[in-house]
Amino acid sequence: MKEILRTLPKVDQLLSLETLQHYHHLLGHQVVREEARQAIESVRSALLQGASYELGELQDRVLSKLMQRLKIVAQPSLRKVINATGIVLHTNLGRAPLSGQAQQQMIEVAEGYSTLEYDPVAGKRGSRYDHVTDLLRRLTGAEDALVVNNNAAAILLALSTLADGKEAIVSRGQLIEIGGSFRIPEVMEQSGAILREVGATNRTHLPDYEKAINDCTACILKVHTSNYRIVGFTQEVETADLVALAKKHSLPLVEDLGSGVLMDLRQFGLSHEPTVPEVVLAGVDVVTFSGDKLLGGPQAGIIVGRTKYIEQMKRHPLTRAVRIDKLTLAALEATLALYLDPVLAQTQVPVLQMLAVTREELYGRAQRLCQKLHPHLSTHASAEVIPLASQVGGGALPTQDIPSYGIAITTHTLSVNEMEEALRAADTPIVARIENNQLMFDLRTVRDEDEAVIVNTLIHIWGEK
Ligand SMILES: *Cc1c(COP(=O)(O)O)cnc(C)c1O
């Protein structure tokens, strides 16, 4: 064993290799040296743990390990992936892709100084929140608006402002958990609000709310059960009835709308989700929703509602801790501006484009992709066009499948798991689904320009086999 270990390459030997020059320039000598040391170390410990490598292949093993490591260090950790899952708002893959207009506005603001908190006409200090207030008023019909870091922060801020040390009434059917350990009861606890649960898991009635109101009640909270459905013998109280009840007792009615759509989703063949303007019109006092779900903008929490409550929230110390960043604000303003013209929004907001694309179009794209792959399949695999079911994702419309098309690849030379792993390990990782021992690429979430990347990556993987 000692003999074998002695033949491991030395750090300096590796550093002088011509193939590493590129990385010396890119990362500096220090980093390459450290990675070389680690690569040697990992082969050494593999040997000690019983790996039986040929003497002659040790150098190659260390070098390939080192190249792998350097490649990873040299590329950004947060980078582009191709989403072939068909889940439009995939939280792990960054939720909503941004429109060209939003990207442009972000670059503009990122490049230099901006009017973030400056009013150039008056020549004095302005407010960062004013940039989107008028847009949100126009688009939702609300009196006022405030934007924060995300919807979780929006709810935390709303409850901290309105119900700290007092009771907030919530139906037991709405005590949701969103991924990433966001739970309504826990957020309430954090805000200082005392959760006053009413009704049962499947049924809550208006008198349940009414009976719970007392001197300590601060607000009524309605939560959109965005990521699950209770079916069967169920009952929730209509928003109109909650509005009337809240008004009768002079309490604010707060609604966490989750995804927060500005458009009627029925035009995309989806079932109806209450839109923000509808909820505002119904008389809900404070409405919160996400910027990066069905709205199709950047991560943000949007609060719209009555000026007196929004003003209170602006003055709360927590607002500073959850404040929105200027790049996000730039992207949000540009996204909202597109909604002033619904047709523009549909054609320019990627999330809406992906929902609006027809099955026929997806079928055509799947056929085209299949044809491009055919000359390269040889004995490696077979590919076919198949109908698939996309999902909205992001905790919206959980029970609804959207009919889609894509391609299914049956692999012959690699196992389906090896293939899936190789796709994820590509320079631009491709995330596909495995179903029935086949790899499924749903084209709804794949952009036209990414089809070539998929083809080239597959050719590369098969070429290496
Ligand atoms: C997604 C969601 C949240 C959390 O929103 P983020 O923007 O991810 O913080 C809160 N409530 C509901 C109902 C949701 O669907």
XYZ file of C-alpha atoms and ligand atoms in Angstrom:
480
model
C 0.000 0.000 0.000
C 2.824 2.379 0.902
C 4.292 1.751 -2.542
C 1.037 2.647 -4.219
C 0.468 5.776 -2.133
C 3.969 6.946 -2.987
C 3.085 6.938 -6.687
C 0.283 9.489 -6.189
C 1.146 12.702 -8.061
C 2.544 15.631 -6.039
C 0.783 19.008 -5.925
C 3.575 20.794 -7.815
C 3.558 18.144 -10.515
C -0.127 18.802 -11.095
C 0.200 22.585 -10.987
C 2.604 22.652 -13.904
C 0.260 20.750 -16.211
C -0.676 22.632 -19.367
C -4.351 21.641 -19.064
C -4.638 23.655 -15.844
C -3.376 26.958 -17.252
C -6.906 28.109 -17.992
C -7.843 27.665 -14.321
C -4.690 29.399 -13.057
C -5.856 32.499 -14.942
C -9.476 32.147 -13.942
C -9.146 31.284 -10.270
C -5.597 32.201 -9.246
C -2.773 29.867 -8.164
C -3.881 29.642 -4.544
C -7.251 28.132 -5.371
C -5.857 25.681 -7.945
C -3.210 24.540 -5.431
C -5.816 23.971 -2.730
C -8.082 22.034 -5.097
C -5.101 19.932 -6.295
C -4.297 19.042 -2.702
C -7.893 18.022 -2.090
C -8.084 15.960 -5.285
C -4.970 14.018 -4.266
C -6.392 13.594 -0.800
C -9.677 12.172 -2.063
C -7.915 9.550 -4.228
C -5.606 8.723 -1.309
C -8.524 8.106 1.034
C -10.325 6.040 -1.620
C -7.203 3.863 -1.841
C -6.999 3.534 1.923
C -10.631 2.499 1.996
C -9.862 -0.335 -0.365
C -10.365 1.064 -3.870
C -8.310 -1.057 -6.234
C -6.875 1.314 -8.833
C -4.208 0.292 -11.310
C -0.859 1.896 -10.594
C -0.705 3.475 -14.027
C -4.102 5.160 -13.750
C -3.532 7.047 -10.498
C -2.337 10.249 -12.121
C -5.312 10.254 -14.506
C -7.724 9.666 -11.654
C -6.350 12.530 -9.620
C -6.336 14.790 -12.647
C -9.894 14.023 -13.635
C -10.976 14.551 -10.033
C -9.161 17.887 -10.046
C -10.715 18.990 -13.336
C -14.149 18.121 -11.973
C -13.511 20.180 -8.843
C -12.114 23.157 -10.743
C -15.031 23.171 -13.124
C -17.416 23.386 -10.175
C -15.413 26.124 -8.434
C -15.205 28.128 -11.657
C -18.902 28.163 -12.389
C -21.406 30.233 -10.433
C -23.305 28.211 -7.881
C -26.532 30.047 -8.717
C -26.927 29.550 -12.431
C -29.337 28.758 -15.208
C -31.102 25.411 -15.476
C -33.552 24.141 -18.050
C -36.871 23.216 -16.487
C -38.369 20.293 -18.400
C -40.652 19.258 -15.538
C -43.708 21.098 -16.834
C -44.132 22.711 -13.409
C -44.441 26.382 -14.345
C -43.752 27.850 -10.889
C -41.105 25.465 -9.606
C -40.009 26.914 -6.257
C -36.691 25.031 -6.240
C -35.934 26.299 -9.743
C -36.585 29.940 -8.912
C -40.335 30.246 -9.549
C -41.206 32.840 -12.205
C -38.812 33.613 -15.082
C -38.849 37.382 -15.698
C -40.041 39.224 -18.769
C -37.553 40.983 -21.033
C -38.882 44.324 -19.782
C -38.247 43.365 -16.150
C -34.723 42.151 -16.958
C -33.987 45.379 -18.815
C -35.192 47.550 -15.970
C -33.094 45.585 -13.475
C -29.957 46.089 -15.550
C -30.687 49.799 -15.895
C -31.039 50.227 -12.131
C -28.131 47.895 -11.339
C -25.709 49.720 -13.618
C -25.681 52.978 -11.743
C -27.501 55.230 -9.329
C -31.261 55.441 -9.319
C -34.272 57.320 -7.973
C -34.732 54.639 -5.302
C -35.446 57.118 -2.512
C -35.117 60.351 -4.412
C -37.671 62.515 -6.129
C -35.808 64.211 -9.008
C -38.603 66.691 -9.745
C -38.820 67.984 -6.195
C -35.080 67.540 -5.700
C -35.578 65.916 -2.334
C -35.910 62.613 -0.564
C -38.570 60.225 -1.875
C -39.908 56.853 -0.786
C -38.904 53.519 -2.296
C -42.484 52.334 -1.864
C -43.922 55.023 -4.133
C -42.521 53.462 -7.309
C -45.221 50.825 -7.473
C -48.040 52.319 -5.401
C -49.884 53.951 -8.296
C -49.524 50.850 -10.472
C -50.877 48.629 -7.720
C -53.772 51.013 -7.042
C -54.714 51.008 -10.695
C -54.352 47.257 -11.150
C -56.103 46.136 -7.963
C -58.493 48.970 -7.156
C -57.034 49.207 -3.642
C -56.545 52.516 -1.831
C -52.901 51.922 -1.042
C -50.051 49.437 -1.306
C -46.787 48.368 0.286
C -44.231 45.890 -1.022
C -41.829 43.807 1.049
C -39.398 40.918 0.653
C -41.914 38.098 0.142
C -45.455 37.102 1.008
C -44.346 35.414 4.242
C -42.918 38.769 5.341
C -46.100 40.513 4.197
C -48.256 38.346 6.454
C -45.819 38.652 9.339
C -45.849 42.432 8.979
C -49.616 42.655 8.643
C -50.215 40.555 11.755
C -47.459 42.213 13.779
C -48.954 45.598 12.981
C -52.602 44.778 13.447
C -52.738 41.968 15.984
C -49.654 41.911 18.231
C -50.783 40.755 21.674
C -54.348 40.368 20.470
C -56.400 37.679 18.807
C -56.657 36.902 15.101
C -59.521 34.611 14.141
C -58.776 31.907 11.545
C -60.801 28.950 10.295
C -59.348 25.522 11.186
C -59.640 24.601 7.529
C -57.116 27.302 6.608
C -54.179 26.611 8.931
C -51.864 25.883 6.022
C -48.247 24.913 5.729
C -46.371 26.078 2.621
C -43.074 24.418 1.676
C -39.999 25.693 3.503
C -41.664 25.512 6.922
C -44.009 28.449 6.515
C -46.976 27.630 8.726
C -49.764 30.033 9.518
C -49.902 29.158 13.254
C -46.136 29.647 13.579
C -46.072 32.915 11.649
C -48.842 34.149 13.905
C -46.895 33.202 16.993
C -43.868 35.053 15.613
C -45.976 38.161 15.020
C -47.271 38.147 18.575
C -50.830 37.522 17.391
C -52.832 34.979 19.330
C -54.361 32.381 17.069
C -58.065 31.987 17.693
C -59.053 28.900 15.666
C -62.686 28.461 14.786
C -64.768 25.759 13.132
C -63.571 22.307 12.134
C -61.035 21.084 9.584
C -63.696 20.496 6.946
C -66.452 22.919 7.939
C -66.511 26.422 9.347
C -69.646 28.572 9.549
C -70.260 32.287 9.995
C -71.521 31.914 13.609
C -68.205 30.199 14.468
C -66.437 33.480 13.670
C -69.080 35.601 15.296
C -68.970 33.669 18.588
C -65.175 34.025 18.757
C -65.206 37.831 18.577
C -64.461 39.474 21.923
C -62.665 42.529 23.351
C -59.264 41.025 22.507
C -60.038 40.412 18.838
C -57.769 42.392 16.518
C -58.640 41.006 13.100
C -60.153 38.214 11.059
C -57.666 36.368 8.852
C -58.635 34.461 5.760
C -55.966 32.255 4.168
C -56.188 30.965 0.633
C -55.671 27.196 0.843
C -53.431 27.398 -2.170
C -51.614 24.067 -2.032
C -54.350 21.651 -0.963
C -58.056 21.096 -1.300
C -60.466 19.775 1.262
C -63.110 17.849 -0.638
C -66.308 16.105 0.395
C -68.485 17.452 3.202
C -66.981 20.926 3.381
C -67.950 24.503 4.145
C -66.050 27.765 4.285
C -67.586 31.169 4.870
C -67.962 33.381 1.793
C -65.719 36.451 1.657
C -68.777 38.719 1.420
C -70.077 37.353 4.727
C -66.700 37.840 6.416
C -66.551 41.400 5.083
C -69.964 42.137 6.580
C -69.032 40.554 9.903
C -65.737 42.438 10.123
C -67.490 45.702 9.321
C -70.173 45.105 11.920
C -67.512 44.704 14.607
C -65.128 47.347 13.178
C -62.376 44.776 12.685
C -59.962 44.608 9.760
C -60.361 41.576 7.502
C -56.964 40.374 6.257
C -56.608 37.870 3.423
C -53.474 35.944 2.482
C -54.204 35.258 -1.150
C -51.037 33.228 -1.790
C -50.411 33.410 -5.516
C -52.366 36.551 -6.198
C -53.487 36.688 -9.804
C -54.476 39.875 -11.566
C -56.200 38.057 -14.414
C -59.014 35.583 -14.699
C -57.322 32.212 -15.200
C -60.350 30.757 -16.964
C -59.095 32.316 -20.189
C -56.217 29.819 -19.984
C -58.596 26.907 -19.459
C -57.815 26.788 -15.747
C -60.350 26.896 -12.970
C -61.139 30.227 -11.414
C -58.833 31.593 -8.729
C -60.062 34.699 -6.919
C -58.175 37.645 -8.430
C -56.735 40.485 -6.359
C -59.165 43.078 -7.811
C -62.109 40.786 -6.989
C -60.984 40.393 -3.396
C -60.378 44.130 -3.001
C -63.746 44.887 -4.549
C -65.416 42.450 -2.153
C -64.217 44.713 0.660
C -61.279 42.816 2.191
C -59.249 45.438 4.086
C -55.739 44.044 3.658
C -54.716 41.572 0.922
C -51.269 39.980 0.674
C -49.786 37.944 -2.197
C -46.503 36.892 -3.797
C -44.676 38.680 -6.605
C -43.101 35.539 -8.079
C -46.018 33.171 -8.327
C -48.769 33.630 -10.908
C -48.037 37.351 -11.162
C -44.830 36.330 -12.933
C -42.523 38.884 -11.332
C -39.601 38.835 -8.901
C -39.726 37.488 -5.341
C -41.745 40.029 -3.379
C -44.609 40.306 -0.941
C -47.317 42.676 -2.056
C -49.765 44.202 0.400
C -52.740 46.172 -0.880
C -55.628 47.606 1.054
C -56.933 50.483 3.097
C -54.597 53.429 3.567
C -55.060 53.542 7.339
C -53.702 49.990 7.732
C -50.980 50.347 5.103
C -49.807 53.556 6.815
C -49.585 51.718 10.147
C -47.543 48.962 8.515
C -45.149 51.460 6.921
C -44.386 52.832 10.371
C -43.802 49.411 11.957
C -40.088 48.728 12.722
C -40.324 45.319 11.039
C -40.876 47.027 7.671
C -37.224 48.054 7.594
C -36.145 44.463 8.257
C -38.210 43.038 5.402
C -37.749 45.864 2.942
C -37.638 45.243 -0.761
C -34.361 45.642 -2.639
C -33.927 48.048 -5.552
C -33.345 45.360 -8.211
C -36.489 43.557 -7.131
C -38.380 46.809 -7.172
C -37.152 47.543 -10.705
C -38.333 44.133 -11.919
C -41.627 44.420 -10.071
C -42.426 47.851 -11.473
C -41.688 46.664 -15.016
C -43.805 43.522 -14.533
C -46.750 45.458 -13.119
C -46.513 48.003 -15.944
C -47.092 45.179 -18.447
C -50.417 44.406 -16.772
C -51.773 47.845 -17.644
C -52.451 46.257 -21.035
C -53.732 42.693 -20.492
C -52.718 41.660 -24.015
C -49.175 42.889 -23.405
C -49.055 40.987 -20.119
C -50.160 37.780 -21.812
C -47.590 38.030 -24.534
C -44.687 39.317 -22.419
C -44.942 37.751 -18.958
C -43.316 34.306 -19.307
C -45.561 32.642 -16.709
C -48.672 33.760 -18.593
C -47.127 32.776 -21.953
C -46.481 29.291 -20.595
C -50.055 28.989 -19.364
C -51.470 30.344 -22.615
C -49.501 28.170 -25.041
C -51.837 25.766 -26.855
C -51.562 21.986 -26.939
C -51.242 22.154 -30.724
C -48.238 24.410 -30.452
C -46.663 22.159 -27.821
C -47.330 19.140 -30.035
C -45.564 20.845 -32.933
C -42.575 21.719 -30.780
C -42.356 18.188 -29.410
C -42.374 16.796 -32.952
C -39.648 19.177 -34.011
C -37.482 18.235 -31.031
C -38.036 14.550 -31.721
C -36.965 15.010 -35.334
C -33.800 16.804 -34.261
C -32.943 13.931 -31.946
C -33.646 11.121 -34.384
C -30.370 11.187 -36.345
C -28.444 10.864 -33.057
C -30.397 8.151 -31.311
C -28.619 5.185 -32.968
C -28.638 2.338 -30.447
C -28.609 4.646 -27.422
C -32.253 5.413 -27.029
C -35.620 5.901 -28.637
C -37.708 9.048 -28.474
C -41.398 9.676 -29.002
C -43.889 12.508 -28.695
C -46.299 11.961 -25.831
C -49.124 13.789 -24.094
C -48.150 14.974 -20.603
C -49.781 16.862 -17.743
C -48.169 20.150 -16.651
C -48.825 21.808 -13.316
C -48.976 25.437 -12.258
C -46.899 24.711 -9.125
C -45.795 27.255 -6.539
C -48.621 26.089 -4.343
C -51.327 27.181 -6.769
C -54.126 25.063 -8.258
C -52.739 21.869 -6.690
C -55.333 19.531 -8.121
C -55.307 20.841 -11.651
C -53.390 19.209 -14.498
C -52.835 21.221 -17.668
C -52.787 19.020 -20.785
C -49.412 19.336 -22.449
C -47.017 17.623 -24.863
C -43.422 16.605 -24.619
C -41.035 13.844 -25.483
C -40.370 10.553 -23.737
C -36.928 9.014 -24.069
C -36.364 5.335 -23.480
C -32.690 4.752 -22.947
C -30.925 1.540 -23.964
C -27.231 2.019 -23.205
C -27.558 3.899 -19.901
C -30.090 3.305 -17.177
C -32.792 5.924 -16.914
C -31.336 7.065 -13.579
C -27.812 7.425 -15.023
C -29.265 9.429 -17.868
C -31.220 11.701 -15.557
C -28.101 12.246 -13.447
C -26.010 13.084 -16.514
C -28.590 15.675 -17.569
C -28.412 17.325 -14.160
C -24.606 17.305 -14.268
C -24.471 19.109 -17.644
C -23.008 22.633 -17.916
C -26.566 23.870 -18.088
C -28.373 21.331 -15.924
C -31.561 19.935 -17.416
C -34.233 18.861 -14.957
C -36.535 16.214 -16.408
C -38.949 13.737 -14.851
C -38.711 9.974 -14.701
C -41.986 8.174 -15.269
C -42.571 4.536 -16.274
C -38.825 4.071 -16.589
C -38.681 6.790 -19.258
C -37.339 10.350 -19.203
C -40.069 12.902 -19.771
C -39.409 16.402 -21.123
C -42.501 18.589 -20.853
C -42.102 21.389 -23.387
C -44.453 23.856 -21.690
C -41.644 25.106 -19.432
C -38.832 24.788 -22.008
C -38.047 27.913 -23.994
C -37.546 27.617 -27.770
C -33.894 28.560 -27.517
C -33.296 25.860 -24.918
C -34.351 23.044 -27.235
C -30.962 23.146 -28.961
C -29.244 22.876 -25.563
C -31.283 19.772 -24.778
C -30.368 18.184 -28.122
C -26.675 18.997 -27.737
C -26.548 17.775 -24.152
C -28.143 14.457 -25.090
C -25.742 14.038 -28.025
C -22.851 14.794 -25.696
C -24.034 12.244 -23.122
C -24.504 9.563 -25.786
C -21.166 10.475 -27.337
C -19.407 9.801 -24.062
C -21.005 6.411 -23.710
C -46.807 30.807 -1.328
C -47.662 31.214 -0.208
C -47.137 31.936 0.871
C -45.682 32.293 0.946
O -45.347 33.228 -0.031
P -43.803 33.590 -0.329
O -43.875 34.678 -1.330
O -43.181 32.330 -0.823
O -43.212 34.031 0.959
C -47.984 32.304 1.889
N -49.294 31.972 1.859
C -49.850 31.287 0.834
C -51.307 30.968 0.874
C -49.055 30.889 -0.240
O -49.592 30.198 -1.256
